[in-house]
């Protein structure tokens, strides 16, 4: 992916400060960058599917959902940056391959110039932030368009229609849970007319979205009834349209996951229950449901070493390859057994309990002993963060034709957070070989 950044640099977009240029570039420049970037990424992703690049065969190949990559929900730069930082550290610490769909769409006539500028600005922000991860082959940028052979295309089209119909069916079902409000400009924080859509947090980030308008819409009720904050509840088709758009976006992302993600044997990575619940409801499978029910017991927090640059984490991954492999093997083996075994819900739960409980006890005991023999150290300046991640799990689906998909949660860290936040272990090589958590401890030395 070094050529991707060569392309950006040819247009003077090689550094974060260059992002400001997007706003002042001519229409001709913007269209040229849009076309070249889309073509380059699309050709590269097709090569990964139809070329000699084999998909990953482990539990650490992911496709990032719209919510997790900041492509849906809150549009603030602060929220986008937070999500991208989280996703980047997750990829650096856990992923072999993380597919990252970009915002840009296939160039077509009559696309709004400001829309293209917005897509490019968002994508440039992510690509420049992820440069070490992208050139290192961890994060793989793609566009949400797929190419298929004649044997697949009919199935893909049918799946797309099915997902779209299902998304709109879900939208109608939850419509009463949403509320649309209009705020007159003199009361609005922006000083402009504003629409607010409030609803369940599993579908809307922060429980609500705001849309600033240029002028008062002509479809407002003739009889205005505002409260003291200048707000009015709207009972109009616009609420239905906005809710349908939310679910249509979820449907588009699920369609791309089914059409492209599964060809890379990726798992759907999300931080929003509504996205993974969609998978469960869309294609329920009793056997996978049993496995997912067991995997839900393994939901853990993800240790993110917030002070460490991505490049540093990747360097330690290379230097401590055996430790990194051992660290991830510890969380792969358990879920792999569940995802490849035909079991009932009760059997799955028992398997998880038998596999996890002894390991957790051993880790806690080891940590207690470790703390006693190590000198106390203040963790000043060593920032950590924890966040839950949901996975759409699937079992043994090498091609898109096998579309059984369901919800699962990942065993990714948990008790490891405490160990990662401790001093580097002073034990000898024997400890390094036996301790699956040495990789996180080794990273702590870099802070």
PDB file of C-alpha atoms in Angstrom, residues 160-276:
ATOM      1  CA  UNK A 160     -28.722  -7.274  -1.626  1.00  0.00           C
ATOM      2  CA  UNK A 161     -32.463  -7.107  -2.247  1.00  0.00           C
ATOM      3  CA  UNK A 162     -33.165  -9.357   0.720  1.00  0.00           C
ATOM      4  CA  UNK A 163     -31.022  -7.253   3.080  1.00  0.00           C
ATOM      5  CA  UNK A 164     -32.626  -4.023   1.844  1.00  0.00           C
ATOM      6  CA  UNK A 165     -36.141  -5.381   2.340  1.00  0.00           C
ATOM      7  CA  UNK A 166     -35.236  -6.671   5.772  1.00  0.00           C
ATOM      8  CA  UNK A 167     -33.672  -3.374   6.829  1.00  0.00           C
ATOM      9  CA  UNK A 168     -36.834  -1.489   5.912  1.00  0.00           C
ATOM     10  CA  UNK A 169     -38.946  -4.077   7.718  1.00  0.00           C
ATOM     11  CA  UNK A 170     -36.864  -3.450  10.851  1.00  0.00           C
ATOM     12  CA  UNK A 171     -37.213   0.316  10.382  1.00  0.00           C
ATOM     13  CA  UNK A 172     -40.995   0.055  10.346  1.00  0.00           C
ATOM     14  CA  UNK A 173     -40.965  -2.138  13.439  1.00  0.00           C
ATOM     15  CA  UNK A 174     -38.971   0.273  15.602  1.00  0.00           C
ATOM     16  CA  UNK A 175     -40.405   3.511  14.175  1.00  0.00           C
ATOM     17  CA  UNK A 176     -42.524   4.207  17.327  1.00  0.00           C
ATOM     18  CA  UNK A 177     -39.308   4.181  19.409  1.00  0.00           C
ATOM     19  CA  UNK A 178     -38.013   7.256  17.584  1.00  0.00           C
ATOM     20  CA  UNK A 179     -38.993  10.903  18.030  1.00  0.00           C
ATOM     21  CA  UNK A 180     -38.437  13.744  15.567  1.00  0.00           C
ATOM     22  CA  UNK A 181     -38.189  17.308  16.885  1.00  0.00           C
ATOM     23  CA  UNK A 182     -37.823  20.659  15.141  1.00  0.00           C
ATOM     24  CA  UNK A 183     -36.179  23.642  16.854  1.00  0.00           C
ATOM     25  CA  UNK A 184     -36.667  27.172  15.603  1.00  0.00           C
ATOM     26  CA  UNK A 185     -33.458  29.097  14.821  1.00  0.00           C
ATOM     27  CA  UNK A 186     -33.641  31.673  17.607  1.00  0.00           C
ATOM     28  CA  UNK A 187     -33.504  28.865  20.187  1.00  0.00           C
ATOM     29  CA  UNK A 188     -31.082  26.582  18.378  1.00  0.00           C
ATOM     30  CA  UNK A 189     -27.414  26.453  19.528  1.00  0.00           C
ATOM     31  CA  UNK A 190     -26.346  27.012  15.921  1.00  0.00           C
ATOM     32  CA  UNK A 191     -28.762  29.866  15.317  1.00  0.00           C
ATOM     33  CA  UNK A 192     -30.238  27.899  12.423  1.00  0.00           C
ATOM     34  CA  UNK A 193     -33.328  25.696  12.081  1.00  0.00           C
ATOM     35  CA  UNK A 194     -32.495  22.216  13.394  1.00  0.00           C
ATOM     36  CA  UNK A 195     -34.015  18.736  13.319  1.00  0.00           C
ATOM     37  CA  UNK A 196     -33.358  16.259  16.138  1.00  0.00           C
ATOM     38  CA  UNK A 197     -33.993  12.538  15.789  1.00  0.00           C
ATOM     39  CA  UNK A 198     -33.957  10.743  19.137  1.00  0.00           C
ATOM     40  CA  UNK A 199     -34.075   6.980  19.511  1.00  0.00           C
ATOM     41  CA  UNK A 200     -32.543   3.823  21.027  1.00  0.00           C
ATOM     42  CA  UNK A 201     -28.772   4.002  21.494  1.00  0.00           C
ATOM     43  CA  UNK A 202     -28.331   0.599  19.863  1.00  0.00           C
ATOM     44  CA  UNK A 203     -29.274   2.302  16.595  1.00  0.00           C
ATOM     45  CA  UNK A 204     -28.271   5.952  17.151  1.00  0.00           C
ATOM     46  CA  UNK A 205     -25.004   7.017  18.731  1.00  0.00           C
ATOM     47  CA  UNK A 206     -25.550   9.142  21.857  1.00  0.00           C
ATOM     48  CA  UNK A 207     -29.277   8.367  21.496  1.00  0.00           C
ATOM     49  CA  UNK A 208     -29.848  11.125  18.955  1.00  0.00           C
ATOM     50  CA  UNK A 209     -28.830  12.889  15.763  1.00  0.00           C
ATOM     51  CA  UNK A 210     -29.038  16.570  14.830  1.00  0.00           C
ATOM     52  CA  UNK A 211     -29.428  18.011  11.337  1.00  0.00           C
ATOM     53  CA  UNK A 212     -28.899  21.746  10.823  1.00  0.00           C
ATOM     54  CA  UNK A 213     -31.042  23.239   8.042  1.00  0.00           C
ATOM     55  CA  UNK A 214     -30.432  26.269   5.845  1.00  0.00           C
ATOM     56  CA  UNK A 215     -33.960  27.590   6.279  1.00  0.00           C
ATOM     57  CA  UNK A 216     -37.266  26.741   7.847  1.00  0.00           C
ATOM     58  CA  UNK A 217     -38.772  23.838   5.864  1.00  0.00           C
ATOM     59  CA  UNK A 218     -42.005  24.530   4.048  1.00  0.00           C
ATOM     60  CA  UNK A 219     -43.477  21.210   5.202  1.00  0.00           C
ATOM     61  CA  UNK A 220     -43.738  22.270   8.854  1.00  0.00           C
ATOM     62  CA  UNK A 221     -47.274  22.120  10.289  1.00  0.00           C
ATOM     63  CA  UNK A 222     -49.158  25.358   9.796  1.00  0.00           C
ATOM     64  CA  UNK A 223     -50.102  25.377  13.456  1.00  0.00           C
ATOM     65  CA  UNK A 224     -46.828  25.739  15.324  1.00  0.00           C
ATOM     66  CA  UNK A 225     -46.752  24.576  18.927  1.00  0.00           C
ATOM     67  CA  UNK A 226     -43.345  25.087  20.551  1.00  0.00           C
ATOM     68  CA  UNK A 227     -42.186  24.498  24.123  1.00  0.00           C
ATOM     69  CA  UNK A 228     -40.004  26.942  26.077  1.00  0.00           C
ATOM     70  CA  UNK A 229     -36.881  25.635  24.304  1.00  0.00           C
ATOM     71  CA  UNK A 230     -38.354  26.329  20.886  1.00  0.00           C
ATOM     72  CA  UNK A 231     -38.895  22.622  20.171  1.00  0.00           C
ATOM     73  CA  UNK A 232     -41.852  21.043  18.423  1.00  0.00           C
ATOM     74  CA  UNK A 233     -42.588  17.319  18.038  1.00  0.00           C
ATOM     75  CA  UNK A 234     -43.151  16.393  14.406  1.00  0.00           C
ATOM     76  CA  UNK A 235     -45.481  13.650  13.255  1.00  0.00           C
ATOM     77  CA  UNK A 236     -44.594  13.621   9.572  1.00  0.00           C
ATOM     78  CA  UNK A 237     -43.200  11.307   6.897  1.00  0.00           C
ATOM     79  CA  UNK A 238     -39.789  12.855   7.543  1.00  0.00           C
ATOM     80  CA  UNK A 239     -39.336  10.790  10.698  1.00  0.00           C
ATOM     81  CA  UNK A 240     -40.005   7.625   8.724  1.00  0.00           C
ATOM     82  CA  UNK A 241     -37.560   8.697   6.013  1.00  0.00           C
ATOM     83  CA  UNK A 242     -34.790   9.443   8.517  1.00  0.00           C
ATOM     84  CA  UNK A 243     -35.270   6.127  10.329  1.00  0.00           C
ATOM     85  CA  UNK A 244     -35.322   4.285   7.009  1.00  0.00           C
ATOM     86  CA  UNK A 245     -32.039   5.979   6.103  1.00  0.00           C
ATOM     87  CA  UNK A 246     -30.424   4.758   9.336  1.00  0.00           C
ATOM     88  CA  UNK A 247     -31.464   1.179   8.690  1.00  0.00           C
ATOM     89  CA  UNK A 248     -30.654   1.484   5.012  1.00  0.00           C
ATOM     90  CA  UNK A 249     -27.093   2.427   5.991  1.00  0.00           C
ATOM     91  CA  UNK A 250     -26.871  -0.618   8.275  1.00  0.00           C
ATOM     92  CA  UNK A 251     -28.209  -2.748   5.435  1.00  0.00           C
ATOM     93  CA  UNK A 252     -25.633  -1.378   2.978  1.00  0.00           C
ATOM     94  CA  UNK A 253     -22.801  -2.225   5.352  1.00  0.00           C
ATOM     95  CA  UNK A 254     -24.132  -5.720   6.020  1.00  0.00           C
ATOM     96  CA  UNK A 255     -24.483  -6.271   2.260  1.00  0.00           C
ATOM     97  CA  UNK A 256     -20.847  -5.281   1.735  1.00  0.00           C
ATOM     98  CA  UNK A 257     -19.775  -7.572   4.572  1.00  0.00           C
ATOM     99  CA  UNK A 258     -21.610 -10.499   2.970  1.00  0.00           C
ATOM    100  CA  UNK A 259     -20.333  -9.691  -0.515  1.00  0.00           C
ATOM    101  CA  UNK A 260     -16.698  -8.868   0.310  1.00  0.00           C
ATOM    102  CA  UNK A 261     -15.916  -9.472   3.982  1.00  0.00           C
ATOM    103  CA  UNK A 262     -16.790 -13.149   3.916  1.00  0.00           C
ATOM    104  CA  UNK A 263     -14.586 -13.687   0.871  1.00  0.00           C
ATOM    105  CA  UNK A 264     -11.728 -12.553   3.123  1.00  0.00           C
ATOM    106  CA  UNK A 265     -13.108 -14.774   5.914  1.00  0.00           C
ATOM    107  CA  UNK A 266     -13.455 -11.637   8.011  1.00  0.00           C
ATOM    108  CA  UNK A 267     -15.521 -11.205  11.154  1.00  0.00           C
ATOM    109  CA  UNK A 268     -17.830  -8.205  11.458  1.00  0.00           C
ATOM    110  CA  UNK A 269     -16.373  -5.840  14.063  1.00  0.00           C
ATOM    111  CA  UNK A 270     -18.779  -3.364  15.662  1.00  0.00           C
ATOM    112  CA  UNK A 271     -19.339  -1.287  18.784  1.00  0.00           C
ATOM    113  CA  UNK A 272     -23.093  -0.918  18.208  1.00  0.00           C
ATOM    114  CA  UNK A 273     -25.516  -3.717  19.195  1.00  0.00           C
ATOM    115  CA  UNK A 274     -27.980  -2.674  16.503  1.00  0.00           C
ATOM    116  CA  UNK A 275     -25.507  -3.621  13.791  1.00  0.00           C
ATOM    117  CA  UNK A 276     -24.717  -7.072  15.156  1.00  0.00           C
TER     118      UNK A 276
END
